[in-house]
Coordinates of C-alpha atoms in Angstrom, one line a residue:
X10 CA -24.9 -97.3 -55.1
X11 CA -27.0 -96.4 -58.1
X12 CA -30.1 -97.2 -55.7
X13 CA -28.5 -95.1 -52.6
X14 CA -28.1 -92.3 -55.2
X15 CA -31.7 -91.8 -56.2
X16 CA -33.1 -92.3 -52.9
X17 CA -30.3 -89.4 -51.2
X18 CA -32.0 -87.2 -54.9
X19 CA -35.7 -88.1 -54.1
X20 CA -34.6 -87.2 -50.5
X21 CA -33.3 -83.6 -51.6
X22 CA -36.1 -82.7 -54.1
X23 CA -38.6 -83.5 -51.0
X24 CA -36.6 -81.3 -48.7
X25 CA -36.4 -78.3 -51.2
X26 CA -40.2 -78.9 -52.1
X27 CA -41.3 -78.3 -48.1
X28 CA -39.1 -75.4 -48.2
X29 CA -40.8 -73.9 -51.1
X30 CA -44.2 -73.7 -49.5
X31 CA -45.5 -71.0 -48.6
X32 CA -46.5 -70.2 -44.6
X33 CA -50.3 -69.9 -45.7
X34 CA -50.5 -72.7 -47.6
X35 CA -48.7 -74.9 -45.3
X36 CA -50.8 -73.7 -42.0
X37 CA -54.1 -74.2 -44.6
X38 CA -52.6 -77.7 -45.4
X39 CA -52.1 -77.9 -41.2
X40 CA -55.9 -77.2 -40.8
X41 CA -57.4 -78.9 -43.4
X42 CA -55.7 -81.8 -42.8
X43 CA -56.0 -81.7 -39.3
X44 CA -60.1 -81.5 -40.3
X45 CA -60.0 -84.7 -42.3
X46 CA -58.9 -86.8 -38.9
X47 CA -63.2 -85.7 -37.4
X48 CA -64.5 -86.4 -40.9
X49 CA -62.4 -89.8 -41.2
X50 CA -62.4 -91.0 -38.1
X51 CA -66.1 -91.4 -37.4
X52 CA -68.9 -94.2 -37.7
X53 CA -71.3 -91.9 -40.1
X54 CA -74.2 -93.8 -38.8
X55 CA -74.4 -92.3 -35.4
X56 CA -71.6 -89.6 -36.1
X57 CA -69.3 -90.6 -33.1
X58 CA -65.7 -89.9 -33.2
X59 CA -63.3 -91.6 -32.0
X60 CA -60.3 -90.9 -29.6
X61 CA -57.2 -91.7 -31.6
X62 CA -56.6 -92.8 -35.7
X63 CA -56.7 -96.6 -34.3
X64 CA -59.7 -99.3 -35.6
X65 CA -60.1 -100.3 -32.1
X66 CA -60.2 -96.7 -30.4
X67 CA -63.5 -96.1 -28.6
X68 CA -64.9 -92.3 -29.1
X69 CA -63.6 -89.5 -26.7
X70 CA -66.4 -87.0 -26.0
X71 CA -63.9 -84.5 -25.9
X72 CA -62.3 -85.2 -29.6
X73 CA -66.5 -85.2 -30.5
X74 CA -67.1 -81.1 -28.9
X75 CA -63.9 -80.6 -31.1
X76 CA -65.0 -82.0 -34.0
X77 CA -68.3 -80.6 -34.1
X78 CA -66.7 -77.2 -34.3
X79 CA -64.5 -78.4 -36.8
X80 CA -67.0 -79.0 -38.9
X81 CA -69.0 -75.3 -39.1
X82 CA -64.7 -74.1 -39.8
X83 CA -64.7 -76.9 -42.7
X84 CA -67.8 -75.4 -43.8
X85 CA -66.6 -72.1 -43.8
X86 CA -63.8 -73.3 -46.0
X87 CA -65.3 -75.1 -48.6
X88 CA -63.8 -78.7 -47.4
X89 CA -67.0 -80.7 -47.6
X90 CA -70.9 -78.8 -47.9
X91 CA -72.8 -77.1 -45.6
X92 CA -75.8 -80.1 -46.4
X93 CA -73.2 -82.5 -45.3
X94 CA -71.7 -81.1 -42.6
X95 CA -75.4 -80.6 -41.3
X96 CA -76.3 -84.1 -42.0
X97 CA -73.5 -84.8 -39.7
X98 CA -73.9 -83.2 -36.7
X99 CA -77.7 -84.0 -36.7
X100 CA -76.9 -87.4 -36.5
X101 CA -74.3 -87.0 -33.6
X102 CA -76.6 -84.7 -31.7
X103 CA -79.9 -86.9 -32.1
X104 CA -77.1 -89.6 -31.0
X105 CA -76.6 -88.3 -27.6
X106 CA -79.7 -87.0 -27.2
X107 CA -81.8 -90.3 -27.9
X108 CA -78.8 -92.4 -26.1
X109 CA -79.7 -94.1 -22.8
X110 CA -79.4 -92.5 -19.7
X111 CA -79.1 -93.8 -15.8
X112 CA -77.2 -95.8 -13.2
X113 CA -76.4 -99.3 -14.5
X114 CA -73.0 -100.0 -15.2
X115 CA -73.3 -100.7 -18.8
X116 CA -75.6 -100.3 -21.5
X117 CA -76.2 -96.5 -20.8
X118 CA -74.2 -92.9 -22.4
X119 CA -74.5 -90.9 -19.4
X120 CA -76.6 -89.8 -16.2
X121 CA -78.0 -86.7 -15.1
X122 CA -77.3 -85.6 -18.6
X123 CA -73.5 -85.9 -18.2
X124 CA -71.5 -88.4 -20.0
X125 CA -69.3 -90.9 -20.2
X126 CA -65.4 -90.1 -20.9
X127 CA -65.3 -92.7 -23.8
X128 CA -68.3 -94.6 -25.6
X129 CA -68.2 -97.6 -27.6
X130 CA -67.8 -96.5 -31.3
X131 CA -71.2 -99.4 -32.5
X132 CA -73.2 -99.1 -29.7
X133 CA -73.1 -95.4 -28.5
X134 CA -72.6 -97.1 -24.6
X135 CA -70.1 -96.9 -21.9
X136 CA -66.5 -97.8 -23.1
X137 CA -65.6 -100.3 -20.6
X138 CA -65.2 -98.8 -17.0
X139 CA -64.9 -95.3 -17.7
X140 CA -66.0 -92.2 -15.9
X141 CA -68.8 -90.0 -16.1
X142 CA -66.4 -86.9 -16.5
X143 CA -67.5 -83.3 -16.0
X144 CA -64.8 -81.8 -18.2
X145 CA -64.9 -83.9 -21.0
X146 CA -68.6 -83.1 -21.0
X147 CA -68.0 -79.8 -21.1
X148 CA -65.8 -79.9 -24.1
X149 CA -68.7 -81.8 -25.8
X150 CA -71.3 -79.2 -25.2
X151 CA -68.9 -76.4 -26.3
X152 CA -69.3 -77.8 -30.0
X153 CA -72.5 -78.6 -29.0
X154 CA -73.4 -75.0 -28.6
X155 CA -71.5 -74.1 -31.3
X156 CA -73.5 -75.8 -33.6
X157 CA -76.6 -74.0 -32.5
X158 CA -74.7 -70.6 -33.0
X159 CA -73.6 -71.5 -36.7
X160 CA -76.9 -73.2 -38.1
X161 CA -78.9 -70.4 -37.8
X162 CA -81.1 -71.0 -41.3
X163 CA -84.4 -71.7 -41.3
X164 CA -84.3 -75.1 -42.4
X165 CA -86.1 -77.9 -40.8
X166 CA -82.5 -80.1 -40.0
X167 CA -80.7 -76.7 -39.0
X168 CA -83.9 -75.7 -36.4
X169 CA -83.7 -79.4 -35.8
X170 CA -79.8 -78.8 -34.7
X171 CA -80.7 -75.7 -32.3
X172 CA -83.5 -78.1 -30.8
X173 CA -81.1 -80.8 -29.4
X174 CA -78.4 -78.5 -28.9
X175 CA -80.1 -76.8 -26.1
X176 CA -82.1 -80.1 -24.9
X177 CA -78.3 -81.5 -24.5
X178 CA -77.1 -78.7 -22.3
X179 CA -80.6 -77.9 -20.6
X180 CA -80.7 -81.7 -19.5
X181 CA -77.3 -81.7 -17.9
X182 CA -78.2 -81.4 -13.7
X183 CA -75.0 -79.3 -12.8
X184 CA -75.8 -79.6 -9.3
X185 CA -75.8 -83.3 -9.3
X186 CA -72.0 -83.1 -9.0
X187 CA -71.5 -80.6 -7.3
X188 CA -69.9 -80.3 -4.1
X189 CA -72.2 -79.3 -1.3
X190 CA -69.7 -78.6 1.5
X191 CA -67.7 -76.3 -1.0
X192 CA -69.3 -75.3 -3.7
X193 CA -66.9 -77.0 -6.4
X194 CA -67.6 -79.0 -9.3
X195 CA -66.2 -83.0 -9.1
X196 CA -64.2 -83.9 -11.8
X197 CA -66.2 -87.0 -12.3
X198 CA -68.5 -90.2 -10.7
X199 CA -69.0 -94.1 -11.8
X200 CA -72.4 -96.2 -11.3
X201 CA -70.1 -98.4 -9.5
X202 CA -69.9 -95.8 -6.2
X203 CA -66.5 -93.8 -7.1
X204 CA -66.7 -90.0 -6.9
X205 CA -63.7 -87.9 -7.4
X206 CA -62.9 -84.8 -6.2
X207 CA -63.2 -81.1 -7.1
X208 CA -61.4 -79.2 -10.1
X209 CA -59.4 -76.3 -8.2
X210 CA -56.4 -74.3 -9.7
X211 CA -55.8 -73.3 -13.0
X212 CA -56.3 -75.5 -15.6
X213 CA -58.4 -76.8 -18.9
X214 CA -61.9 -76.5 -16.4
X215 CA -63.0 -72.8 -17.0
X216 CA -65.3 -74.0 -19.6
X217 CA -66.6 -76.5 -17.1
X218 CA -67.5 -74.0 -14.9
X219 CA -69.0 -71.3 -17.2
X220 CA -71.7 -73.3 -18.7
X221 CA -72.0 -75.2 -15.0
X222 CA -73.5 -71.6 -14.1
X223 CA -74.9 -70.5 -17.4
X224 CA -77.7 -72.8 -17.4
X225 CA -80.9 -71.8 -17.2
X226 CA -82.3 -75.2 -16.0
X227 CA -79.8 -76.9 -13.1
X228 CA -77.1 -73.8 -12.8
X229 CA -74.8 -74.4 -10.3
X230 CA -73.4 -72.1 -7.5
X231 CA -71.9 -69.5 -8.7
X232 CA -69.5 -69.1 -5.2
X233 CA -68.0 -72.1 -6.9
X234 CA -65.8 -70.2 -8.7
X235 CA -64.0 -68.9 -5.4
X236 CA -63.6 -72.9 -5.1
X237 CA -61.8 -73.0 -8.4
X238 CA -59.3 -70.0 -7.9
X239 CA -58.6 -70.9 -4.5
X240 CA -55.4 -72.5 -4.9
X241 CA -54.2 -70.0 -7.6
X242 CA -51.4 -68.9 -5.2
X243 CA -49.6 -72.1 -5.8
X244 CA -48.9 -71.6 -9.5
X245 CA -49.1 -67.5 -9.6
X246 CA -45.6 -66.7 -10.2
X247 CA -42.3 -65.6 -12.4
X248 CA -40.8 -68.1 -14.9
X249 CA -38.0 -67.7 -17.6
X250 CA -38.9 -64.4 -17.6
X251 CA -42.9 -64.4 -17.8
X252 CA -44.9 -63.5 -14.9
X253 CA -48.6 -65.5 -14.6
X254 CA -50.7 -68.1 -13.8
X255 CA -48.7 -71.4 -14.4
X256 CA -49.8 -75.0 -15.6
X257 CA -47.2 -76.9 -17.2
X258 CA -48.8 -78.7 -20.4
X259 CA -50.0 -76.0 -22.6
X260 CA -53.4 -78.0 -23.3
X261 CA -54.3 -76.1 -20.1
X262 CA -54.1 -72.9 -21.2
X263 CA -56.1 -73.4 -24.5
X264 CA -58.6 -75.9 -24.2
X265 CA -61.4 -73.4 -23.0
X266 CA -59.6 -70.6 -25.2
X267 CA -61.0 -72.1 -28.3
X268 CA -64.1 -71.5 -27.5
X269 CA -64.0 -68.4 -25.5
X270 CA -62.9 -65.7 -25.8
X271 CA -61.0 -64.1 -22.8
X272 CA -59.6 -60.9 -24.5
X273 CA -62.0 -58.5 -23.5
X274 CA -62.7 -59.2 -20.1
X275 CA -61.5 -61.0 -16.5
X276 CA -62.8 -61.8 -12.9
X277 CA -61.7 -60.6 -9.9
X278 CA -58.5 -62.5 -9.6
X279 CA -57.2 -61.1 -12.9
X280 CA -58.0 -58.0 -12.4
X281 CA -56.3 -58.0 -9.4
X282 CA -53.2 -59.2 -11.8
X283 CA -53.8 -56.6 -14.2
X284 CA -53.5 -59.2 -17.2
X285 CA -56.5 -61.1 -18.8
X286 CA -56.7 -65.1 -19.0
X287 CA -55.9 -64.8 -22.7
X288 CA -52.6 -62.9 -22.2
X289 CA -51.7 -65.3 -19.6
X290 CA -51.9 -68.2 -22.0
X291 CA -50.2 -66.0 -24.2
X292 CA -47.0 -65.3 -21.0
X293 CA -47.0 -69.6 -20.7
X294 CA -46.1 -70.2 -24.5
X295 CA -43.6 -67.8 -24.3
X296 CA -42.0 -69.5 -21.0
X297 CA -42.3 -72.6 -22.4
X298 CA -40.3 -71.6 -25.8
X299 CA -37.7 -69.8 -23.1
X300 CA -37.8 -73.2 -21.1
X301 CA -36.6 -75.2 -24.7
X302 CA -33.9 -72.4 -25.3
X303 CA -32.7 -72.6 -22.1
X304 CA -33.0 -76.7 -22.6
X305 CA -31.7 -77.5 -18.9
X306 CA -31.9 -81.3 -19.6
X307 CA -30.0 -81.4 -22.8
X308 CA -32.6 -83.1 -24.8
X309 CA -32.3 -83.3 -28.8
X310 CA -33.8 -80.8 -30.8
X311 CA -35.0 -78.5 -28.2
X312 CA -34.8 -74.5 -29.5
X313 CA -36.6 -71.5 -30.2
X314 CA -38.4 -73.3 -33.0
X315 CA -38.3 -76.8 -32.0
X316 CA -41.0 -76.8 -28.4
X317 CA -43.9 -78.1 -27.3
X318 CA -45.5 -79.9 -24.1
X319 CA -48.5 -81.2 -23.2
X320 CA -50.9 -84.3 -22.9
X321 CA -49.3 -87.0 -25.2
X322 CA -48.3 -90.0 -25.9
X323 CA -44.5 -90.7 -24.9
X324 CA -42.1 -93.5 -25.6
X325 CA -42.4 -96.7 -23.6
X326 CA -43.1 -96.9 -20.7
X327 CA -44.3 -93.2 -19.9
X328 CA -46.4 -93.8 -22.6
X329 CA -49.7 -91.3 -22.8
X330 CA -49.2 -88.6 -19.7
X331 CA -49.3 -84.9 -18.9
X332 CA -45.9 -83.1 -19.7
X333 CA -45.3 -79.9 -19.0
X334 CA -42.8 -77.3 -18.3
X335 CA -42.1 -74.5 -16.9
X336 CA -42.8 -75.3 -13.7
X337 CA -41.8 -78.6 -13.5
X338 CA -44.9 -80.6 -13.8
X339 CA -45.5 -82.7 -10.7
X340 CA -44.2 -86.4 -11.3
X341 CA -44.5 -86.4 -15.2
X342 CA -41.0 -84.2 -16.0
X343 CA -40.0 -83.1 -19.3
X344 CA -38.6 -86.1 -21.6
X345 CA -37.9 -84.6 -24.3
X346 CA -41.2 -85.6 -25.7
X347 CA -42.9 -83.0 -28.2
X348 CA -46.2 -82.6 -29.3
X349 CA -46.5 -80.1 -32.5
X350 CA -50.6 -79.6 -31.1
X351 CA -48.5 -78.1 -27.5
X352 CA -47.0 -75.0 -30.1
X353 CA -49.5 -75.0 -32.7
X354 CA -52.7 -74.9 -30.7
X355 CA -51.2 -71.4 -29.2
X356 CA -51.2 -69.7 -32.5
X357 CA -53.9 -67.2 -31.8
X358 CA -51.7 -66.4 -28.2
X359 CA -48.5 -65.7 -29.9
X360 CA -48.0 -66.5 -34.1
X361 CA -44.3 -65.0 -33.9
X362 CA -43.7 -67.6 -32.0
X363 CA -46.4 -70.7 -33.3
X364 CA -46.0 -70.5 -37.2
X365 CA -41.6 -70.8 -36.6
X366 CA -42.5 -74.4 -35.1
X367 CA -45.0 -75.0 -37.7
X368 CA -42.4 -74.5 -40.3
X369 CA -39.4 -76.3 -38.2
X370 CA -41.2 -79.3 -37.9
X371 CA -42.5 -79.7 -41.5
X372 CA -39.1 -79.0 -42.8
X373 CA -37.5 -80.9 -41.0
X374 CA -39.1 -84.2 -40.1
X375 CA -41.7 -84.4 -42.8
X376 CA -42.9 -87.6 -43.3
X377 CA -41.8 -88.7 -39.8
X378 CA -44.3 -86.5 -38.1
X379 CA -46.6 -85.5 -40.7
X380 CA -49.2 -87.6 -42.7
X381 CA -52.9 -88.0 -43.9
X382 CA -54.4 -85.9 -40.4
X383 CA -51.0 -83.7 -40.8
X384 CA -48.8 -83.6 -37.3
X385 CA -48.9 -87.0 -35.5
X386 CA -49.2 -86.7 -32.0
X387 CA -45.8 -86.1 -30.5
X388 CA -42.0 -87.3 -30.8
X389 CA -39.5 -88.3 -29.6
X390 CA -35.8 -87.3 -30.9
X391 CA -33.6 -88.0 -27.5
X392 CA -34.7 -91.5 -27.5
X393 CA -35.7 -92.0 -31.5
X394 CA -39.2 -92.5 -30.8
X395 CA -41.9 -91.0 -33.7
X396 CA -45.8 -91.5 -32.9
X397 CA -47.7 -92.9 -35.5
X398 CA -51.0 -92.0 -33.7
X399 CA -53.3 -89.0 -34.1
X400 CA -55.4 -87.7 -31.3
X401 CA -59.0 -85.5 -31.7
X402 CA -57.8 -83.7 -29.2
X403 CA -54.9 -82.5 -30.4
X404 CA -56.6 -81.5 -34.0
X405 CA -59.7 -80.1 -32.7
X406 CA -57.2 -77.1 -30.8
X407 CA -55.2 -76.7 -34.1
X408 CA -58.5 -76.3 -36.4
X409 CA -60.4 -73.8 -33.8
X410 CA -57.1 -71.6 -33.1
X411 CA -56.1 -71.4 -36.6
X412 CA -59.2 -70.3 -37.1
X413 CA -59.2 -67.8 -34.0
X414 CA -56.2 -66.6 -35.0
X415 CA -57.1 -66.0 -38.9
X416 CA -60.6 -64.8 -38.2
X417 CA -62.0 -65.0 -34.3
X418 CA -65.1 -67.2 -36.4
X419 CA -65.3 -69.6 -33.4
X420 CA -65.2 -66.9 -30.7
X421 CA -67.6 -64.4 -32.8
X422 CA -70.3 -67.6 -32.6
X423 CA -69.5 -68.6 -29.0
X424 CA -69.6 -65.3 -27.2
X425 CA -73.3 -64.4 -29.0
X426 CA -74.3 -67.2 -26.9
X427 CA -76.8 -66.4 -24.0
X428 CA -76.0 -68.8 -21.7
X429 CA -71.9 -68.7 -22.2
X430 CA -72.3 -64.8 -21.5
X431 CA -74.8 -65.6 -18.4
X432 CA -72.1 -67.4 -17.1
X433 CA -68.9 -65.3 -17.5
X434 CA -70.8 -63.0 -15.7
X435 CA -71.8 -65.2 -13.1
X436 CA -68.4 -65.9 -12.4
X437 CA -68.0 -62.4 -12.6
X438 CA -66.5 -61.5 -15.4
X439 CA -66.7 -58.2 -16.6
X440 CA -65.3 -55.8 -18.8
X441 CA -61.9 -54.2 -19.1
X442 CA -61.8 -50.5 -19.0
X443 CA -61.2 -49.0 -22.3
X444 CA -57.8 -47.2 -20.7
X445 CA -56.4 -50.6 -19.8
X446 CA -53.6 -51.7 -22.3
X447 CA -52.9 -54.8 -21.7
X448 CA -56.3 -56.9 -23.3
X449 CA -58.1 -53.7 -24.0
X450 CA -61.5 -54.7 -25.9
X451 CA -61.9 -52.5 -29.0
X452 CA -60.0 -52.2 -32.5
X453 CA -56.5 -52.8 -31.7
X454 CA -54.0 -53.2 -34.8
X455 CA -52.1 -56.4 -34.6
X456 CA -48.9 -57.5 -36.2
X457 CA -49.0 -61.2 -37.1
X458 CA -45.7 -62.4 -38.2
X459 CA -43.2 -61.6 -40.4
X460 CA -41.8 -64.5 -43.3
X461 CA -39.3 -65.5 -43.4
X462 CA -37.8 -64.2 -40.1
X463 CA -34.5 -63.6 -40.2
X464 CA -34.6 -62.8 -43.7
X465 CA -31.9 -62.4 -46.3
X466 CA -33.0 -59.9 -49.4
X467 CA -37.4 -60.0 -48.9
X468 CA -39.5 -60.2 -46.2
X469 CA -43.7 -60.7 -45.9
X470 CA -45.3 -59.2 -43.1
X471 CA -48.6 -59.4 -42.3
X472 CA -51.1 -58.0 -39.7
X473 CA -55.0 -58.0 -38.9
X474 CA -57.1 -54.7 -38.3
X475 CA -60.4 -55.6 -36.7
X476 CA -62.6 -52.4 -38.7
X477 CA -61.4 -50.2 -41.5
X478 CA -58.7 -47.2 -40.4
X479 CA -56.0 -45.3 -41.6
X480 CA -52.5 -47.2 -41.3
X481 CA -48.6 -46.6 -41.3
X482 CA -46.6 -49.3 -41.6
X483 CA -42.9 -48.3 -42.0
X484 CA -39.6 -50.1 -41.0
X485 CA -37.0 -48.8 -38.9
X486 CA -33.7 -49.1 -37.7
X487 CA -32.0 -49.6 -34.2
X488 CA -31.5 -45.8 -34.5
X489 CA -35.1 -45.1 -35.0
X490 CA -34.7 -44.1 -38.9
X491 CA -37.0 -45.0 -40.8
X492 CA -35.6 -47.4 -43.8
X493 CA -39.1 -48.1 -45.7
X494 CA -42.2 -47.1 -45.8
X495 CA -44.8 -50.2 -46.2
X496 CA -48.4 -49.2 -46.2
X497 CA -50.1 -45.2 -45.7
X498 CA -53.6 -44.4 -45.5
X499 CA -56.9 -46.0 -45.4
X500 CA -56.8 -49.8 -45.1
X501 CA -60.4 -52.1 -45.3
X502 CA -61.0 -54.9 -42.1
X503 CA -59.3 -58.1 -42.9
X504 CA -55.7 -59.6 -42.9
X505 CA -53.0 -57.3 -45.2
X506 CA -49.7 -58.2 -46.3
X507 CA -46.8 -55.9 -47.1
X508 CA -43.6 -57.0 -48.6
X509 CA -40.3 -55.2 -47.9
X510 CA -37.7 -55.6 -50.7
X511 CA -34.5 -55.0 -48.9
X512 CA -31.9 -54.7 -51.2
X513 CA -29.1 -52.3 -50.6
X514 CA -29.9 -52.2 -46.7
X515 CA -27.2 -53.5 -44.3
X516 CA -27.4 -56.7 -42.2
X517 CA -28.8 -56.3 -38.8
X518 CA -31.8 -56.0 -36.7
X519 CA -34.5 -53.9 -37.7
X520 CA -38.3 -53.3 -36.7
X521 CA -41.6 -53.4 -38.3
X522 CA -43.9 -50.7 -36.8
X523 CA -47.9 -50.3 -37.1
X524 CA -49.6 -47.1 -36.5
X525 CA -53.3 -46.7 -35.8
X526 CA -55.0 -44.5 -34.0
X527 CA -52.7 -43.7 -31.3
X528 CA -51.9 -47.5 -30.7
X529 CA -48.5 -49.2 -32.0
X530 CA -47.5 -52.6 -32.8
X531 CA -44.0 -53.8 -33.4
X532 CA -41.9 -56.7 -34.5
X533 CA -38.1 -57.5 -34.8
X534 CA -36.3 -58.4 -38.1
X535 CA -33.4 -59.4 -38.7
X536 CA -31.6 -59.3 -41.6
X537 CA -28.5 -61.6 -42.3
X538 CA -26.6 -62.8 -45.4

């Protein structure tokens, strides 16, 4: 009993310390944590990383782009040196630059400049029988490229860096798989005679595309990006409320998000929409929260703050698969499997609605989904199932939109780039009009989230202002009487915080509301006992 008793204390004193820490420094716990899985998980002599936080895991190309971005953000924060995060990626790059390439079945990293999906973590070779994969290629050269756009000094390892980050892309013969009849890009080819079809619809592939036409050296037809909106009809539609371009598992809407940066301008299909790709990732996180509200299966756990679908592992047998909902998502329905990266990874869509789930699922299930790399890959409450495994490519979307959300560093780099911007515009991208609202480039104000939310005497809100500009923050009633007054006058660039003290104000709803130049931003509060 003695024993039961200490362990029910240790239990409690656990609990209230996760409640006592702060959003910031749990979401900087989140990403620096999340960092350590790239600069753990690696063979430092040829700097590959691998797949999943298992000895025997091979490295995923894709968990490598990630990672290679992760590093320049570790960088940024002081987590390891900018001489040893260079010392790193030069050794990854010169890896796949200097690695093998051609048709054998073994013994090779890649043909025609693309690579294989998974390499052996020794020898740098094809993992087993794996594919030479288009996206997961793409994904690499995204870090790739970002590496070139952060080592910028005049050093001989950074010029070094910029060297094999554009004789890595440059190399990569676009049109070698690409489909001649319609102009689409297969999604991947083996030495052994297996080619697989195109990537059509909406999904993680945009990337894929854009650098397929950026290059300057083997670009790709650009009429292949009729090919890859062509079936947009069968997903463009309404669900729990949010009107857009579906795909169930969120990784779809962000992978090519953390890298670039939709909000500013769209192609012809959007425009047609009136919406931009970024605030259509931003409508699917919201469906999907509105999906685990609505929890039509019954499945434990499920709420406003308790979400999150995607690629994962499940428990046996589904085991690793694509989950996704809303729409239902083809043979692979929702389990009641979530993955924390599904909620987390959408932070820089919608924060109101990432950072609640953050702090649900570190206060509630602590150990049993957080560790060393902080979230584990996904759960399972229904069915009592908890993932021990952590996957690069769920930590490398958490780093880079943590970081897009606090400070737009990995966008800033990536949309300087030459070739990205060559082929946005090749796909025919182009600016939004300054008098369009919805996604209007330009210095827009932007409330971030309010802490805690509801709220019993105090709450924190923040927001972000792109340049320096006169502000009003003031908080308001149902009525539209102003209760408080926050913040008045000039504020500097940068995040700002403003705490409302409300004592002697009645319980109920009330809303935050940012001023700036003609343009207003609002959030709900509640206030309860």
């Amino acid at each position: 009993m003695r024993r039961l008793a200490l362990l029910l204390a240790l239990t409690l004193v656990a609990t209230e310390a996760r409640a006592q820490l702060t959003t910031d420094a749990l979401i900087d716990s989140l990403q620096h944590r999340s960092f350590g899985f790239f600069w753990s998980e690696v063979n430092p002599a040829n700097g590959l990383i691998r797949d999943r936080s298992e000895p025997w895991s091979a490295c995923s190309i894709a968990a490598q782009g990630f990672g290679l971005s992760a590093i320049c953000v570790a960088i940024d924060h002081g987590w390891i040196t900018r001489a040893e995060g260079r010392t790193r990626v030069l050794t990854s790059l010169q890896t796949f630059w200097n690695g093998p390439q051609g048709t054998a079945a073994s013994g090779t990293i890649g043909y025609k400049g693309f690579f294989y999906h998974f390499l052996d973590m020794g020898t740098a070779r094809r993992s087993g029988t794996t594919e030479l994969s288009t996206i997961d290629t793409a994904l690499l050269l995204a870090g790739v490229i970002d590496t070139k756009q952060y080592f910028t000094e005049n050093d001989p390892d950074a010029n070094l860096i910029r060297a094999l980050a554009d004789s890595i892309y440059y190399r990569v013969d676009w049109t070698f798989l690409q489909n001649p009849s319609t102009k689409g890009i297969k999604m991947g080819w083996k030495p052994e005679g297996t080619v697989f079809g195109d990537w059509i619809g909406y999904n993680e592939a945009m990337i894929l595309y854009l650098l397929a036409f950026g290059s300057p050296t083997h670009p790709t037809d650009s009429t292949g990006w009729n090919r890859w909106t062509s079936n947009y009809f069968n997903t463009w539609g309404t669900y729990y409320g949010q009107t857009y371009l579906a795909f169930g598992p969120l990784f779809g809407h962000q992978y090519s998000h953390c890298w670039v940066d939709f909000r500013g301008s769209w192609d012809a299909y959007m425009q047609g929409k009136g919406l931009t790709y970024f605030e259509n990732s931003r409508r699917a996180t919201y469906a999907q929260r509105a999906y685990a509200i609505a929890n039509p299966l019954h499945w434990a756990a499920y709420s406003d703050s308790m979400w999150g679908m995607t690629a994962g592992d499940g428990p046996p047998p589904t085991n690793y698969r694509a989950r996704g909902a809303p729409p239902d998502w083809f043979n692979n329905p929702d389990d009641g499997t979530i993955s924390p990266t599904a909620p987390i990874s959408s932070i820089a869509f919608a924060p109101e609605l990432a950072i609640p789930v953050i702090r649900n699922l570190y206060n509630t299930y602590g150990s049993q989904v957080w560790g060393d790399y902080a979230f584990t890959d996904a759960f399972n409450p229904s069915q009592n199932w908890w993932d021990v495994d952590v996957l690069g490519i769920d930590q490398g979307p958490m780093v880079l939109m943590i970081e897009n959300w606090r400070n737009n560093n990995v966008w800033t780099r990536m949309m300087a780039n030459a070739d990205l911007r060559r082929g946005m515009q090749r796909a025919g991208f182009v600016p939004i009009p300054a008098s369009v609202v919805d996604g209007a480039p330009g210095p827009t104000p932007e409330l971030m989230w309010c802490e805690p939310n509801p709220f019993v005497s105090e709450a924190m809100i923040r927001y972000r202002l792109p340049q320096a500009a006169d502000v009003r923050l003031a908080i308001y009633d149902v009525t539209g009487r102003e209760v408080a007054r926050l913040a008045s006058g000039t504020r500097e660039a940068g995040f700002h915080e403003a705490r409302w003290s409300a004592s002697g104000v009645p319980n109920g709803i009330y809303y935050a509301r940012l001023e700036w130049g003609g343009r207003v931003a609002t959030k709900k509060l509640v206030r309860v006992r």
